[in-house]
PDB file of N, CA and C in Angstrom:
ATOM      1  N   GLY A  10      21.002  -3.442  -7.659  1.00 69.00           N
ATOM      2  CA  GLY A  10      20.521  -2.504  -6.700  1.00 69.00           C
ATOM      3  C   GLY A  10      19.351  -1.691  -7.247  1.00 69.00           C
ATOM      4  N   VAL A  11      18.694  -1.026  -6.366  1.00 68.00           N
ATOM      5  CA  VAL A  11      17.549  -0.183  -6.709  1.00 68.00           C
ATOM      6  C   VAL A  11      18.000   1.264  -6.723  1.00 68.00           C
ATOM      7  N   HIS A  12      17.708   1.967  -7.799  1.00 76.00           N
ATOM      8  CA  HIS A  12      18.016   3.392  -7.889  1.00 76.00           C
ATOM      9  C   HIS A  12      16.719   4.177  -7.780  1.00 76.00           C
ATOM     10  N   VAL A  13      16.666   5.118  -6.875  1.00 77.00           N
ATOM     11  CA  VAL A  13      15.488   5.962  -6.687  1.00 77.00           C
ATOM     12  C   VAL A  13      15.851   7.368  -7.142  1.00 77.00           C
ATOM     13  N   ASP A  14      15.100   7.894  -8.106  1.00 81.00           N
ATOM     14  CA  ASP A  14      15.321   9.246  -8.588  1.00 81.00           C
ATOM     15  C   ASP A  14      14.496  10.197  -7.723  1.00 81.00           C
ATOM     16  N   THR A  15      15.124  10.777  -6.718  1.00 86.00           N
ATOM     17  CA  THR A  15      14.396  11.648  -5.794  1.00 86.00           C
ATOM     18  C   THR A  15      14.096  13.017  -6.398  1.00 86.00           C
ATOM     19  N   ARG A  16      14.611  13.298  -7.601  1.00 89.00           N
ATOM     20  CA  ARG A  16      14.303  14.565  -8.271  1.00 89.00           C
ATOM     21  C   ARG A  16      12.918  14.524  -8.916  1.00 89.00           C
ATOM     22  N   TRP A  17      12.379  13.316  -9.171  1.00 85.00           N
ATOM     23  CA  TRP A  17      11.075  13.201  -9.828  1.00 85.00           C
ATOM     24  C   TRP A  17       9.995  13.691  -8.881  1.00 85.00           C
ATOM     25  N   HIS A  18       9.072  14.455  -9.435  1.00 88.00           N
ATOM     26  CA  HIS A  18       7.975  14.985  -8.641  1.00 88.00           C
ATOM     27  C   HIS A  18       6.708  14.953  -9.489  1.00 88.00           C
ATOM     28  N   ALA A  19       5.630  14.437  -8.954  1.00 91.00           N
ATOM     29  CA  ALA A  19       4.354  14.382  -9.673  1.00 91.00           C
ATOM     30  C   ALA A  19       3.571  15.658  -9.381  1.00 91.00           C
ATOM     31  N   ASN A  20       3.385  16.477 -10.396  1.00 94.00           N
ATOM     32  CA  ASN A  20       2.608  17.709 -10.240  1.00 94.00           C
ATOM     33  C   ASN A  20       1.134  17.393 -10.088  1.00 94.00           C
ATOM     34  N   ASP A  21       0.483  18.093  -9.170  1.00 96.00           N
ATOM     35  CA  ASP A  21      -0.962  17.972  -8.930  1.00 96.00           C
ATOM     36  C   ASP A  21      -1.387  16.597  -8.432  1.00 96.00           C
ATOM     37  N   TRP A  22      -0.473  15.869  -7.809  1.00 93.00           N
ATOM     38  CA  TRP A  22      -0.805  14.576  -7.217  1.00 93.00           C
ATOM     39  C   TRP A  22      -1.494  14.867  -5.883  1.00 93.00           C
ATOM     40  N   THR A  23      -2.696  14.365  -5.715  1.00 95.00           N
ATOM     41  CA  THR A  23      -3.419  14.550  -4.468  1.00 95.00           C
ATOM     42  C   THR A  23      -3.784  13.187  -3.887  1.00 95.00           C
ATOM     43  N   THR A  24      -3.820  13.126  -2.570  1.00 92.00           N
ATOM     44  CA  THR A  24      -4.168  11.881  -1.893  1.00 92.00           C
ATOM     45  C   THR A  24      -5.142  12.169  -0.756  1.00 92.00           C
ATOM     46  N   VAL A  25      -5.982  11.191  -0.479  1.00 94.00           N
ATOM     47  CA  VAL A  25      -6.898  11.249   0.657  1.00 94.00           C
ATOM     48  C   VAL A  25      -6.819   9.893   1.351  1.00 94.00           C
ATOM     49  N   VAL A  26      -6.660   9.909   2.653  1.00 91.00           N
ATOM     50  CA  VAL A  26      -6.633   8.670   3.427  1.00 91.00           C
ATOM     51  C   VAL A  26      -7.764   8.733   4.446  1.00 91.00           C
ATOM     52  N   THR A  27      -8.605   7.705   4.433  1.00 95.00           N
ATOM     53  CA  THR A  27      -9.687   7.593   5.404  1.00 95.00           C
ATOM     54  C   THR A  27      -9.420   6.356   6.256  1.00 95.00           C
ATOM     55  N   GLU A  28      -9.441   6.531   7.557  1.00 93.00           N
ATOM     56  CA  GLU A  28      -9.183   5.410   8.460  1.00 93.00           C
ATOM     57  C   GLU A  28     -10.488   4.859   9.006  1.00 93.00           C
ATOM     58  N   PHE A  29     -10.545   3.531   9.103  1.00 95.00           N
ATOM     59  CA  PHE A  29     -11.676   2.818   9.681  1.00 95.00           C
ATOM     60  C   PHE A  29     -11.140   1.947  10.812  1.00 95.00           C
ATOM     61  N   PRO A  30     -10.893   2.547  11.989  1.00 92.00           N
ATOM     62  CA  PRO A  30     -10.252   1.798  13.083  1.00 92.00           C
ATOM     63  C   PRO A  30     -11.031   0.566  13.513  1.00 92.00           C
ATOM     64  N   GLU A  31     -12.366   0.630  13.450  1.00 95.00           N
ATOM     65  CA  GLU A  31     -13.164  -0.522  13.873  1.00 95.00           C
ATOM     66  C   GLU A  31     -12.949  -1.735  12.971  1.00 95.00           C
ATOM     67  N   LEU A  32     -12.472  -1.494  11.756  1.00 93.00           N
ATOM     68  CA  LEU A  32     -12.184  -2.577  10.813  1.00 93.00           C
ATOM     69  C   LEU A  32     -10.686  -2.822  10.639  1.00 93.00           C
ATOM     70  N   SER A  33      -9.867  -2.018  11.316  1.00 86.00           N
ATOM     71  CA  SER A  33      -8.409  -2.053  11.133  1.00 86.00           C
ATOM     72  C   SER A  33      -8.052  -1.892   9.661  1.00 86.00           C
ATOM     73  N   ARG A  34      -8.700  -0.909   9.014  1.00 86.00           N
ATOM     74  CA  ARG A  34      -8.519  -0.684   7.577  1.00 86.00           C
ATOM     75  C   ARG A  34      -8.300   0.796   7.290  1.00 86.00           C
ATOM     76  N   ARG A  35      -7.685   1.034   6.138  1.00 84.00           N
ATOM     77  CA  ARG A  35      -7.552   2.382   5.587  1.00 84.00           C
ATOM     78  C   ARG A  35      -7.991   2.342   4.128  1.00 84.00           C
ATOM     79  N   CYS A  36      -8.536   3.454   3.666  1.00 88.00           N
ATOM     80  CA  CYS A  36      -8.895   3.597   2.254  1.00 88.00           C
ATOM     81  C   CYS A  36      -8.070   4.749   1.693  1.00 88.00           C
ATOM     82  N   TYR A  37      -7.327   4.476   0.623  1.00 87.00           N
ATOM     83  CA  TYR A  37      -6.485   5.475  -0.013  1.00 87.00           C
ATOM     84  C   TYR A  37      -7.089   5.842  -1.367  1.00 87.00           C
ATOM     85  N   ILE A  38      -7.206   7.113  -1.623  1.00 90.00           N
ATOM     86  CA  ILE A  38      -7.662   7.591  -2.928  1.00 90.00           C
ATOM     87  C   ILE A  38      -6.566   8.493  -3.487  1.00 90.00           C
ATOM     88  N   TRP A  39      -6.131   8.159  -4.691  1.00 88.00           N
ATOM     89  CA  TRP A  39      -5.083   8.927  -5.365  1.00 88.00           C
ATOM     90  C   TRP A  39      -5.630   9.553  -6.624  1.00 88.00           C
ATOM     91  N   ARG A  40      -5.193  10.754  -6.885  1.00 91.00           N
ATOM     92  CA  ARG A  40      -5.398  11.394  -8.180  1.00 91.00           C
ATOM     93  C   ARG A  40      -4.003  11.750  -8.672  1.00 91.00           C
ATOM     94  N   LEU A  41      -3.528  11.001  -9.649  1.00 90.00           N
ATOM     95  CA  LEU A  41      -2.176  11.159 -10.173  1.00 90.00           C
ATOM     96  C   LEU A  41      -2.272  11.398 -11.677  1.00 90.00           C
ATOM     97  N   PRO A  42      -2.225  12.667 -12.103  1.00 92.00           N
ATOM     98  CA  PRO A  42      -2.363  12.954 -13.536  1.00 92.00           C
ATOM     99  C   PRO A  42      -1.291  12.238 -14.364  1.00 92.00           C
ATOM    100  N   LEU A  43      -1.717  11.600 -15.439  1.00 89.00           N
ATOM    101  CA  LEU A  43      -0.807  10.815 -16.266  1.00 89.00           C
ATOM    102  C   LEU A  43       0.201  11.674 -17.012  1.00 89.00           C
ATOM    103  N   ARG A  44      -0.017  12.983 -17.068  1.00 91.00           N
ATOM    104  CA  ARG A  44       0.953  13.852 -17.740  1.00 91.00           C
ATOM    105  C   ARG A  44       2.288  13.861 -16.993  1.00 91.00           C
ATOM    106  N   ASN A  45       2.320  13.306 -15.788  1.00 90.00           N
ATOM    107  CA  ASN A  45       3.562  13.223 -15.025  1.00 90.00           C
ATOM    108  C   ASN A  45       4.499  12.133 -15.533  1.00 90.00           C
ATOM    109  N   PHE A  46       4.027  11.292 -16.436  1.00 86.00           N
ATOM    110  CA  PHE A  46       4.832  10.185 -16.952  1.00 86.00           C
ATOM    111  C   PHE A  46       5.243  10.469 -18.386  1.00 86.00           C
ATOM    112  N   GLU A  47       6.436  10.012 -18.746  1.00 87.00           N
ATOM    113  CA  GLU A  47       6.922  10.197 -20.105  1.00 87.00           C
ATOM    114  C   GLU A  47       6.217   9.230 -21.047  1.00 87.00           C
ATOM    115  N   GLY A  48       6.169   9.596 -22.325  1.00 88.00           N
ATOM    116  CA  GLY A  48       5.599   8.724 -23.336  1.00 88.00           C
ATOM    117  C   GLY A  48       4.103   8.919 -23.475  1.00 88.00           C
ATOM    118  N   ALA A  49       3.520   8.087 -24.293  1.00 88.00           N
ATOM    119  CA  ALA A  49       2.078   8.164 -24.547  1.00 88.00           C
ATOM    120  C   ALA A  49       1.302   7.693 -23.329  1.00 88.00           C
ATOM    121  N   PRO A  50       0.109   8.242 -23.131  1.00 87.00           N
ATOM    122  CA  PRO A  50      -0.707   7.762 -22.005  1.00 87.00           C
ATOM    123  C   PRO A  50      -1.133   6.318 -22.246  1.00 87.00           C
ATOM    124  N   PRO A  51      -1.460   5.602 -21.183  1.00 90.00           N
ATOM    125  CA  PRO A  51      -1.889   4.209 -21.358  1.00 90.00           C
ATOM    126  C   PRO A  51      -3.190   4.144 -22.140  1.00 90.00           C
ATOM    127  N   ALA A  52      -3.308   3.091 -22.925  1.00 92.00           N
ATOM    128  CA  ALA A  52      -4.517   2.844 -23.718  1.00 92.00           C
ATOM    129  C   ALA A  52      -5.410   1.871 -22.962  1.00 92.00           C
ATOM    130  N   PRO A  53      -6.714   1.891 -23.257  1.00 93.00           N
ATOM    131  CA  PRO A  53      -7.601   0.905 -22.640  1.00 93.00           C
ATOM    132  C   PRO A  53      -7.057  -0.510 -22.850  1.00 93.00           C
ATOM    133  N   GLY A  54      -7.003  -1.268 -21.768  1.00 95.00           N
ATOM    134  CA  GLY A  54      -6.491  -2.632 -21.831  1.00 95.00           C
ATOM    135  C   GLY A  54      -5.032  -2.752 -21.426  1.00 95.00           C
ATOM    136  N   ASP A  55      -4.291  -1.626 -21.425  1.00 95.00           N
ATOM    137  CA  ASP A  55      -2.899  -1.676 -20.981  1.00 95.00           C
ATOM    138  C   ASP A  55      -2.844  -2.076 -19.512  1.00 95.00           C
ATOM    139  N   VAL A  56      -1.779  -2.764 -19.142  1.00 95.00           N
ATOM    140  CA  VAL A  56      -1.585  -3.212 -17.760  1.00 95.00           C
ATOM    141  C   VAL A  56      -0.219  -2.735 -17.285  1.00 95.00           C
ATOM    142  N   TRP A  57      -0.208  -2.107 -16.123  1.00 92.00           N
ATOM    143  CA  TRP A  57       1.049  -1.730 -15.469  1.00 92.00           C
ATOM    144  C   TRP A  57       1.191  -2.578 -14.219  1.00 92.00           C
ATOM    145  N   LEU A  58       2.407  -3.033 -13.954  1.00 92.00           N
ATOM    146  CA  LEU A  58       2.713  -3.668 -12.674  1.00 92.00           C
ATOM    147  C   LEU A  58       3.070  -2.563 -11.699  1.00 92.00           C
ATOM    148  N   MET A  59       2.529  -2.640 -10.510  1.00 91.00           N
ATOM    149  CA  MET A  59       2.816  -1.603  -9.519  1.00 91.00           C
ATOM    150  C   MET A  59       2.603  -2.143  -8.114  1.00 91.00           C
ATOM    151  N   ASN A  60       3.129  -1.414  -7.179  1.00 92.00           N
ATOM    152  CA  ASN A  60       2.850  -1.703  -5.784  1.00 92.00           C
ATOM    153  C   ASN A  60       2.852  -0.393  -5.024  1.00 92.00           C
ATOM    154  N   CYS A  61       2.046  -0.308  -4.035  1.00 88.00           N
ATOM    155  CA  CYS A  61       1.976   0.850  -3.150  1.00 88.00           C
ATOM    156  C   CYS A  61       2.224   0.332  -1.747  1.00 88.00           C
ATOM    157  N   TYR A  62       3.048   1.047  -1.032  1.00 86.00           N
ATOM    158  CA  TYR A  62       3.337   0.579   0.316  1.00 86.00           C
ATOM    159  C   TYR A  62       3.444   1.738   1.287  1.00 86.00           C
ATOM    160  N   ARG A  63       3.389   1.396   2.538  1.00 84.00           N
ATOM    161  CA  ARG A  63       3.456   2.390   3.610  1.00 84.00           C
ATOM    162  C   ARG A  63       4.213   1.759   4.771  1.00 84.00           C
ATOM    163  N   ILE A  64       5.094   2.552   5.348  1.00 86.00           N
ATOM    164  CA  ILE A  64       5.806   2.126   6.547  1.00 86.00           C
ATOM    165  C   ILE A  64       5.502   3.145   7.631  1.00 86.00           C
ATOM    166  N   ASP A  65       4.885   2.708   8.708  1.00 85.00           N
ATOM    167  CA  ASP A  65       4.632   3.558   9.866  1.00 85.00           C
ATOM    168  C   ASP A  65       5.698   3.247  10.906  1.00 85.00           C
ATOM    169  N   ARG A  66       6.499   4.248  11.228  1.00 85.00           N
ATOM    170  CA  ARG A  66       7.554   4.087  12.228  1.00 85.00           C
ATOM    171  C   ARG A  66       6.948   4.226  13.614  1.00 85.00           C
ATOM    172  N   GLY A  67       6.978   3.158  14.383  1.00 78.00           N
ATOM    173  CA  GLY A  67       6.376   3.170  15.711  1.00 78.00           C
ATOM    174  C   GLY A  67       7.283   3.805  16.740  1.00 78.00           C
ATOM    175  N   ARG A  68       6.676   4.436  17.714  1.00 80.00           N
ATOM    176  CA  ARG A  68       7.457   5.047  18.801  1.00 80.00           C
ATOM    177  C   ARG A  68       8.155   3.986  19.638  1.00 80.00           C
ATOM    178  N   ASP A  69       7.599   2.772  19.640  1.00 82.00           N
ATOM    179  CA  ASP A  69       8.194   1.683  20.416  1.00 82.00           C
ATOM    180  C   ASP A  69       9.254   0.937  19.591  1.00 82.00           C
ATOM    181  N   LEU A  70       9.702   1.551  18.481  1.00 79.00           N
ATOM    182  CA  LEU A  70      10.714   1.000  17.581  1.00 79.00           C
ATOM    183  C   LEU A  70      10.216  -0.192  16.776  1.00 79.00           C
ATOM    184  N   ARG A  71       8.920  -0.421  16.796  1.00 85.00           N
ATOM    185  CA  ARG A  71       8.335  -1.469  15.959  1.00 85.00           C
ATOM    186  C   ARG A  71       7.677  -0.789  14.778  1.00 85.00           C
ATOM    187  N   ASP A  72       8.018  -1.224  13.575  1.00 87.00           N
ATOM    188  CA  ASP A  72       7.459  -0.646  12.366  1.00 87.00           C
ATOM    189  C   ASP A  72       6.243  -1.452  11.912  1.00 87.00           C
ATOM    190  N   GLU A  73       5.293  -0.747  11.294  1.00 85.00           N
ATOM    191  CA  GLU A  73       4.133  -1.409  10.697  1.00 85.00           C
ATOM    192  C   GLU A  73       4.241  -1.260   9.185  1.00 85.00           C
ATOM    193  N   TYR A  74       4.222  -2.387   8.487  1.00 86.00           N
ATOM    194  CA  TYR A  74       4.354  -2.408   7.037  1.00 86.00           C
ATOM    195  C   TYR A  74       3.004  -2.762   6.412  1.00 86.00           C
ATOM    196  N   SER A  75       2.593  -1.959   5.449  1.00 86.00           N
ATOM    197  CA  SER A  75       1.340  -2.212   4.732  1.00 86.00           C
ATOM    198  C   SER A  75       1.631  -2.143   3.235  1.00 86.00           C
ATOM    199  N   ALA A  76       0.958  -2.994   2.459  1.00 89.00           N
ATOM    200  CA  ALA A  76       1.152  -2.984   1.007  1.00 89.00           C
ATOM    201  C   ALA A  76      -0.154  -3.310   0.308  1.00 89.00           C
ATOM    202  N   TRP A  77      -0.334  -2.712  -0.856  1.00 89.00           N
ATOM    203  CA  TRP A  77      -1.492  -3.024  -1.690  1.00 89.00           C
ATOM    204  C   TRP A  77      -1.379  -4.462  -2.179  1.00 89.00           C
ATOM    205  N   SER A  78      -0.182  -4.851  -2.575  1.00 92.00           N
ATOM    206  CA  SER A  78       0.067  -6.213  -3.038  1.00 92.00           C
ATOM    207  C   SER A  78       1.242  -6.769  -2.230  1.00 92.00           C
ATOM    208  N   PRO A  79       0.961  -7.389  -1.077  1.00 91.00           N
ATOM    209  CA  PRO A  79       2.046  -7.856  -0.207  1.00 91.00           C
ATOM    210  C   PRO A  79       3.019  -8.780  -0.937  1.00 91.00           C
ATOM    211  N   THR A  80       4.311  -8.598  -0.646  1.00 91.00           N
ATOM    212  CA  THR A  80       5.348  -9.393  -1.311  1.00 91.00           C
ATOM    213  C   THR A  80       5.697 -10.661  -0.542  1.00 91.00           C
ATOM    214  N   GLY A  81       5.256 -10.743   0.715  1.00 90.00           N
ATOM    215  CA  GLY A  81       5.563 -11.925   1.521  1.00 90.00           C
ATOM    216  C   GLY A  81       6.850 -11.792   2.315  1.00 90.00           C
ATOM    217  N   VAL A  82       7.591 -10.711   2.076  1.00 89.00           N
ATOM    218  CA  VAL A  82       8.825 -10.432   2.808  1.00 89.00           C
ATOM    219  C   VAL A  82       8.861  -8.933   3.108  1.00 89.00           C
ATOM    220  N   VAL A  83       9.749  -8.519   4.015  1.00 84.00           N
ATOM    221  CA  VAL A  83       9.884  -7.087   4.303  1.00 84.00           C
ATOM    222  C   VAL A  83      10.824  -6.509   3.237  1.00 84.00           C
ATOM    223  N   ASN A  84      10.316  -6.474   2.019  1.00 85.00           N
ATOM    224  CA  ASN A  84      11.040  -5.941   0.860  1.00 85.00           C
ATOM    225  C   ASN A  84       9.978  -5.677  -0.195  1.00 85.00           C
ATOM    226  N   TYR A  85       9.736  -4.429  -0.490  1.00 82.00           N
ATOM    227  CA  TYR A  85       8.677  -4.092  -1.440  1.00 82.00           C
ATOM    228  C   TYR A  85       9.156  -4.098  -2.884  1.00 82.00           C
ATOM    229  N   HIS A  86      10.430  -4.378  -3.108  1.00 84.00           N
ATOM    230  CA  HIS A  86      10.971  -4.375  -4.464  1.00 84.00           C
ATOM    231  C   HIS A  86      11.032  -5.806  -5.008  1.00 84.00           C
ATOM    232  N   VAL A  87       9.861  -6.426  -5.094  1.00 90.00           N
ATOM    233  CA  VAL A  87       9.743  -7.789  -5.615  1.00 90.00           C
ATOM    234  C   VAL A  87       8.720  -7.734  -6.756  1.00 90.00           C
ATOM    235  N   PRO A  88       9.149  -7.311  -7.966  1.00 90.00           N
ATOM    236  CA  PRO A  88       8.201  -7.062  -9.060  1.00 90.00           C
ATOM    237  C   PRO A  88       7.292  -8.238  -9.400  1.00 90.00           C
ATOM    238  N   GLU A  89       7.774  -9.457  -9.239  1.00 92.00           N
ATOM    239  CA  GLU A  89       6.922 -10.606  -9.563  1.00 92.00           C
ATOM    240  C   GLU A  89       5.733 -10.733  -8.620  1.00 92.00           C
ATOM    241  N   ARG A  90       5.732  -9.995  -7.521  1.00 93.00           N
ATOM    242  CA  ARG A  90       4.613 -10.003  -6.581  1.00 93.00           C
ATOM    243  C   ARG A  90       3.763  -8.733  -6.675  1.00 93.00           C
ATOM    244  N   PHE A  91       4.094  -7.835  -7.610  1.00 94.00           N
ATOM    245  CA  PHE A  91       3.340  -6.587  -7.749  1.00 94.00           C
ATOM    246  C   PHE A  91       1.917  -6.871  -8.238  1.00 94.00           C
ATOM    247  N   GLY A  92       1.039  -5.964  -7.920  1.00 94.00           N
ATOM    248  CA  GLY A  92      -0.327  -6.037  -8.429  1.00 94.00           C
ATOM    249  C   GLY A  92      -0.387  -5.520  -9.862  1.00 94.00           C
ATOM    250  N   ARG A  93      -1.521  -5.723 -10.484  1.00 94.00           N
ATOM    251  CA  ARG A  93      -1.716  -5.277 -11.861  1.00 94.00           C
ATOM    252  C   ARG A  93      -2.765  -4.175 -11.896  1.00 94.00           C
ATOM    253  N   LEU A  94      -2.407  -3.101 -12.573  1.00 91.00           N
ATOM    254  CA  LEU A  94      -3.303  -1.968 -12.747  1.00 91.00           C
ATOM    255  C   LEU A  94      -3.730  -1.969 -14.215  1.00 91.00           C
ATOM    256  N   ARG A  95      -4.990  -2.294 -14.457  1.00 93.00           N
ATOM    257  CA  ARG A  95      -5.497  -2.372 -15.827  1.00 93.00           C
ATOM    258  C   ARG A  95      -6.287  -1.094 -16.132  1.00 93.00           C
ATOM    259  N   PHE A  96      -5.948  -0.467 -17.260  1.00 92.00           N
ATOM    260  CA  PHE A  96      -6.604   0.775 -17.652  1.00 92.00           C
ATOM    261  C   PHE A  96      -7.849   0.481 -18.481  1.00 92.00           C
ATOM    262  N   CYS A  97      -8.899   1.200 -18.179  1.00 89.00           N
ATOM    263  CA  CYS A  97     -10.192   1.041 -18.858  1.00 89.00           C
ATOM    264  C   CYS A  97     -10.547   2.341 -19.582  1.00 89.00           C
ATOM    265  N   GLU A  98     -11.580   2.276 -20.362  1.00 80.00           N
ATOM    266  CA  GLU A  98     -12.043   3.484 -21.056  1.00 80.00           C
ATOM    267  C   GLU A  98     -12.742   4.408 -20.103  1.00 80.00           C
TER     268      GLU A  98
END
């Protein structure tokens, strides 16, 4: 099973979402300070597996699922399908 620690909170995490309806696209910008994570900060060349997703609950009871790295199923907890975040200098 998946355990979610709802007590975790990222301090100073800011997000901006810009919608482009004519393209059916959204642009997400995140600022997530690394001090929110335990251990040493990532070094140049380090790779983290991650996925970002969004579920929009429709008024017509139809949900819209969006993912940075789609898993191919309505289940975002498929680590082998996660994207790779490579840290640079």
